[in-house]
PDB file of C-alpha atoms in Angstrom:
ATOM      1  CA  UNK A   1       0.000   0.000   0.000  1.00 43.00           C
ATOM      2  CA  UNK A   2       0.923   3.386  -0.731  1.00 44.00           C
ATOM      3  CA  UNK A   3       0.920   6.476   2.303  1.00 50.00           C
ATOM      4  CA  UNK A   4      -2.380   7.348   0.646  1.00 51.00           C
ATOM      5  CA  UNK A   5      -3.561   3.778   1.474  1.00 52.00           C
ATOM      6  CA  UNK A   6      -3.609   3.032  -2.242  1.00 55.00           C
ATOM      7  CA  UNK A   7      -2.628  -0.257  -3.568  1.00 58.00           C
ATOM      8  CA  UNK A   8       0.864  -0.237  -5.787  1.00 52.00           C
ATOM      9  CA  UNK A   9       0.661  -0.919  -9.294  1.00 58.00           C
ATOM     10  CA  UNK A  10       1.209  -5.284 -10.155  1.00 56.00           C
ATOM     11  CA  UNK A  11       4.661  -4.368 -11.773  1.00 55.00           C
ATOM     12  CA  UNK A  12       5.561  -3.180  -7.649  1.00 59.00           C
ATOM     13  CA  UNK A  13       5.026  -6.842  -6.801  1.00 63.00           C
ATOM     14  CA  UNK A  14       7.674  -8.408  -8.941  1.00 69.00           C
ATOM     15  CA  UNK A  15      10.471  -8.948  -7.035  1.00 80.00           C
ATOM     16  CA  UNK A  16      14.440  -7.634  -8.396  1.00 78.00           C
ATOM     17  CA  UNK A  17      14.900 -11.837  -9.245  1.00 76.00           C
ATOM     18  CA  UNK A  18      11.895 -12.013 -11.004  1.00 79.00           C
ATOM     19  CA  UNK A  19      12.575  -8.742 -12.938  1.00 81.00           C
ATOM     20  CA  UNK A  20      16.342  -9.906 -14.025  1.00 79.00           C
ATOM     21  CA  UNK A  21      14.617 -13.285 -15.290  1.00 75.00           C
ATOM     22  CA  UNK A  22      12.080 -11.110 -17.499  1.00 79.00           C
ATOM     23  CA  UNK A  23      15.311  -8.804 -18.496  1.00 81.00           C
ATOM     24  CA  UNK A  24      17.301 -12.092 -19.875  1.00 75.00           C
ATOM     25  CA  UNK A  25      14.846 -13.424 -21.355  1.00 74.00           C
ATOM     26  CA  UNK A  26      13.887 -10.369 -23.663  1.00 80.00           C
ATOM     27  CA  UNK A  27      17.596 -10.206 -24.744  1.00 76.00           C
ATOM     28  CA  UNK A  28      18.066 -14.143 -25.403  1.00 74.00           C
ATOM     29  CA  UNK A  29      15.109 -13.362 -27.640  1.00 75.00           C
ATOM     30  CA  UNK A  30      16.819 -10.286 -29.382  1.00 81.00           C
ATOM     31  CA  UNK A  31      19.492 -12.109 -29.468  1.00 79.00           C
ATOM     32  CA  UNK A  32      18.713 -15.156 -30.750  1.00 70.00           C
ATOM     33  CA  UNK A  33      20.135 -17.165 -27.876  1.00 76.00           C
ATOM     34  CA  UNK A  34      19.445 -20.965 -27.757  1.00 73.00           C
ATOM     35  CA  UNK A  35      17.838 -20.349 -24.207  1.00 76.00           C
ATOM     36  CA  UNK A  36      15.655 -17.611 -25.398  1.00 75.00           C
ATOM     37  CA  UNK A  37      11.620 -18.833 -24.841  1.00 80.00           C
ATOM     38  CA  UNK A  38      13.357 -21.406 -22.163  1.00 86.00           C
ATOM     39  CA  UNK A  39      11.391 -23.432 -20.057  1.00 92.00           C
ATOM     40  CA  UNK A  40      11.758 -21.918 -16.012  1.00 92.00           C
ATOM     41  CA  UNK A  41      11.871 -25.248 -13.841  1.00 95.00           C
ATOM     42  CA  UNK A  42      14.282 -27.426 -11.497  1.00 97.00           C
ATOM     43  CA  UNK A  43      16.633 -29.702 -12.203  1.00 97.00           C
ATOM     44  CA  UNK A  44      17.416 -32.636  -9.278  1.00 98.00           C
ATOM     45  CA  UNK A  45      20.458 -34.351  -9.185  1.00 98.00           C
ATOM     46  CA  UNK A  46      20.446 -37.631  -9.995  1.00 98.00           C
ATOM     47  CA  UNK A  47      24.347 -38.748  -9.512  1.00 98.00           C
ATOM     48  CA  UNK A  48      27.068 -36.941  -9.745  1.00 98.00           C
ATOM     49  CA  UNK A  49      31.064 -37.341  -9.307  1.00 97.00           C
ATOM     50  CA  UNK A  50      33.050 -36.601  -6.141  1.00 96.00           C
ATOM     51  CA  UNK A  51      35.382 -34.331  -5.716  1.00 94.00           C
ATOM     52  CA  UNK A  52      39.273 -35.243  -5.772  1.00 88.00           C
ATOM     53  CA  UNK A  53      41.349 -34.311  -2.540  1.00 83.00           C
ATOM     54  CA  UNK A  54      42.971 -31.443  -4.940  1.00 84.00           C
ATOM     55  CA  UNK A  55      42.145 -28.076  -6.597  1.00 88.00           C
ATOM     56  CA  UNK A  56      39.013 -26.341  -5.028  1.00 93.00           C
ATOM     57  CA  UNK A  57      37.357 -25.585  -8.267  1.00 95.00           C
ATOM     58  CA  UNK A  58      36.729 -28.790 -10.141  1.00 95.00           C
ATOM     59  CA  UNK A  59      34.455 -30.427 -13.087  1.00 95.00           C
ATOM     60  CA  UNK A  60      31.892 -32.420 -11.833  1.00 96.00           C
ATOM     61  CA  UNK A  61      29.912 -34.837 -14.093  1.00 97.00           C
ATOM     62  CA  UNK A  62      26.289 -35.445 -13.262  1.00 97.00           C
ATOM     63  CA  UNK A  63      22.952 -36.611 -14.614  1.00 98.00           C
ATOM     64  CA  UNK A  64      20.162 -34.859 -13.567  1.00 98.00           C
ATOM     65  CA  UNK A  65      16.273 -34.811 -13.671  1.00 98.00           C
ATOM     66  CA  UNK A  66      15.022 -31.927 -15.816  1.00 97.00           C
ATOM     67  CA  UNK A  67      11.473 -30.418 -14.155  1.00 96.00           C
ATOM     68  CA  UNK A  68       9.298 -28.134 -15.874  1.00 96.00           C
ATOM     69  CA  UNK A  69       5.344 -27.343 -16.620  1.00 95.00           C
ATOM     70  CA  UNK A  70       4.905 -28.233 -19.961  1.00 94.00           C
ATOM     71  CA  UNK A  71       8.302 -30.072 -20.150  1.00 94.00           C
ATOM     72  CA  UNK A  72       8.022 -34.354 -20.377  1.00 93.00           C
ATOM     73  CA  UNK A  73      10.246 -35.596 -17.681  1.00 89.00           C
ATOM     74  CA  UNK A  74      13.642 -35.991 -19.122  1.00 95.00           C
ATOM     75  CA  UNK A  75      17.339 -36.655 -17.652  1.00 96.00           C
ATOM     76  CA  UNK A  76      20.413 -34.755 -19.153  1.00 96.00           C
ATOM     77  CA  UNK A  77      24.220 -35.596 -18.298  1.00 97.00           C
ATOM     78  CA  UNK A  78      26.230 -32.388 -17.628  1.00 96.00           C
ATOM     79  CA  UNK A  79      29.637 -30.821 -16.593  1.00 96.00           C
ATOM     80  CA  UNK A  80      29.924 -27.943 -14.164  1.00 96.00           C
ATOM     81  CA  UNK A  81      32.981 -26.346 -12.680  1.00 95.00           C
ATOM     82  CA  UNK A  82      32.262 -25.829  -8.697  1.00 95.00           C
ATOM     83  CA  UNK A  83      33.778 -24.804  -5.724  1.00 95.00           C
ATOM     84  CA  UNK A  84      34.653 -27.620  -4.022  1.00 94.00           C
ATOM     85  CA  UNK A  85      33.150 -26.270  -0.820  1.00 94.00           C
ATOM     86  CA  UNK A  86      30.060 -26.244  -1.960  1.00 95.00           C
ATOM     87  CA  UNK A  87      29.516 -29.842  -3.831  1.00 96.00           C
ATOM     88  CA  UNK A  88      26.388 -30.846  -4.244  1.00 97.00           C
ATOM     89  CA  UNK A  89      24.691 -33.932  -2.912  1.00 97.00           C
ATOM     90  CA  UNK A  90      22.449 -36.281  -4.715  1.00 98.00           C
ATOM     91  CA  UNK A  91      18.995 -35.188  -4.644  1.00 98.00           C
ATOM     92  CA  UNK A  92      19.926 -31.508  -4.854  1.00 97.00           C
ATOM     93  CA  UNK A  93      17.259 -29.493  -6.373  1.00 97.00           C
ATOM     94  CA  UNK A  94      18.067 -26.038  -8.018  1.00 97.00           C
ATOM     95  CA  UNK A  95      16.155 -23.674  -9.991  1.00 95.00           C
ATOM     96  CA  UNK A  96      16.798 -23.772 -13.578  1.00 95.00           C
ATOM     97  CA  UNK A  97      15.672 -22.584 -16.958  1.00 92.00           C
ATOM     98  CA  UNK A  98      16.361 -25.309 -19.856  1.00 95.00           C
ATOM     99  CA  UNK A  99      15.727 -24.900 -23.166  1.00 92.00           C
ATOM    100  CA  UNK A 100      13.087 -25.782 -26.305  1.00 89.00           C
ATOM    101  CA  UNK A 101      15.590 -26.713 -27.857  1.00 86.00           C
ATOM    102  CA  UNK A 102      17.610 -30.147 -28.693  1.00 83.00           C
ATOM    103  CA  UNK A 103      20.254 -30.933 -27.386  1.00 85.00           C
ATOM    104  CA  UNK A 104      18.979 -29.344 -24.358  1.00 91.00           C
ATOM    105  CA  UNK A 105      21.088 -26.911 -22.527  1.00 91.00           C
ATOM    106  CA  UNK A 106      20.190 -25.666 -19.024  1.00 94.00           C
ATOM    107  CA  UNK A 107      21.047 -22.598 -16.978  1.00 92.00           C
ATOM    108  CA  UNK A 108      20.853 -23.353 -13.268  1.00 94.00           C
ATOM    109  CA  UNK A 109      21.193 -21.455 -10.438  1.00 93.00           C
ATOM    110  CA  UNK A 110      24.587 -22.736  -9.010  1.00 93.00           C
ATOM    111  CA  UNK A 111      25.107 -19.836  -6.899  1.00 93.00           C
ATOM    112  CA  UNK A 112      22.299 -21.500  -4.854  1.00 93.00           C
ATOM    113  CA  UNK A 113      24.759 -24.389  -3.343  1.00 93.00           C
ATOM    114  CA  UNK A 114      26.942 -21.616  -1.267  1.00 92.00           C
ATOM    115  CA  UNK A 115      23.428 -20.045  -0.181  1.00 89.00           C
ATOM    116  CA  UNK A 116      22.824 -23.515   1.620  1.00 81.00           C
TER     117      UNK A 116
END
């Protein structure tokens, strides 16, 4: 509500996150990105690899479960550099946005794992 007890226009309600997903996905589409139109979802962690005793930022391998209205369940193997702090376990479940298109690709929100 506003001082004059009036309610704030919808766009008010979006919140900065939401607004930055709206943002990117306008310029994928000027762009002509491959994750332009992208489905918004999860993806869970199926399996993954462990991390070696070395190097804090490492590749890790891992199939996971992509999750999306509109989107037939489907599993994708992928590689991701991470901190080695903040591995993930099987099971993990992160927002992500994954693409129309084949072979899928899928933008997740990483940055979520040193949140936890």
């Amino acid at each position: 509500m506003t001082r004059a007890g009036q309610a704030r226009p919808a766009h008010y309600a979006r919140t900065m996150e939401e607004w930055e997903d709206d943002a990117a996905a306008t310029l994928e589409r000027l762009s002509g990105s491959k994750m332009a139109d992208a489905y918004v979802g999860t993806i869970r962690i199926l399996s993954l690899t462990p991390p070696t005793l070395r190097r804090r930022y490492q590749t890790c391998t891992m199939d996971v479960a992509l999750e999306a209205p509109g989107l037939e369940s489907e599993t994708l193997q992928t590689e991701v550099v991470l901190d080695k702090r903040y591995w993930p376990e099987v099971g993990t479940v992160l927002r992500a946005r994954i693409s129309r298109r084949k072979p899928r690709m899928i933008d997740a929100d990483w940055e979520a794992l040193a949140r936890r």
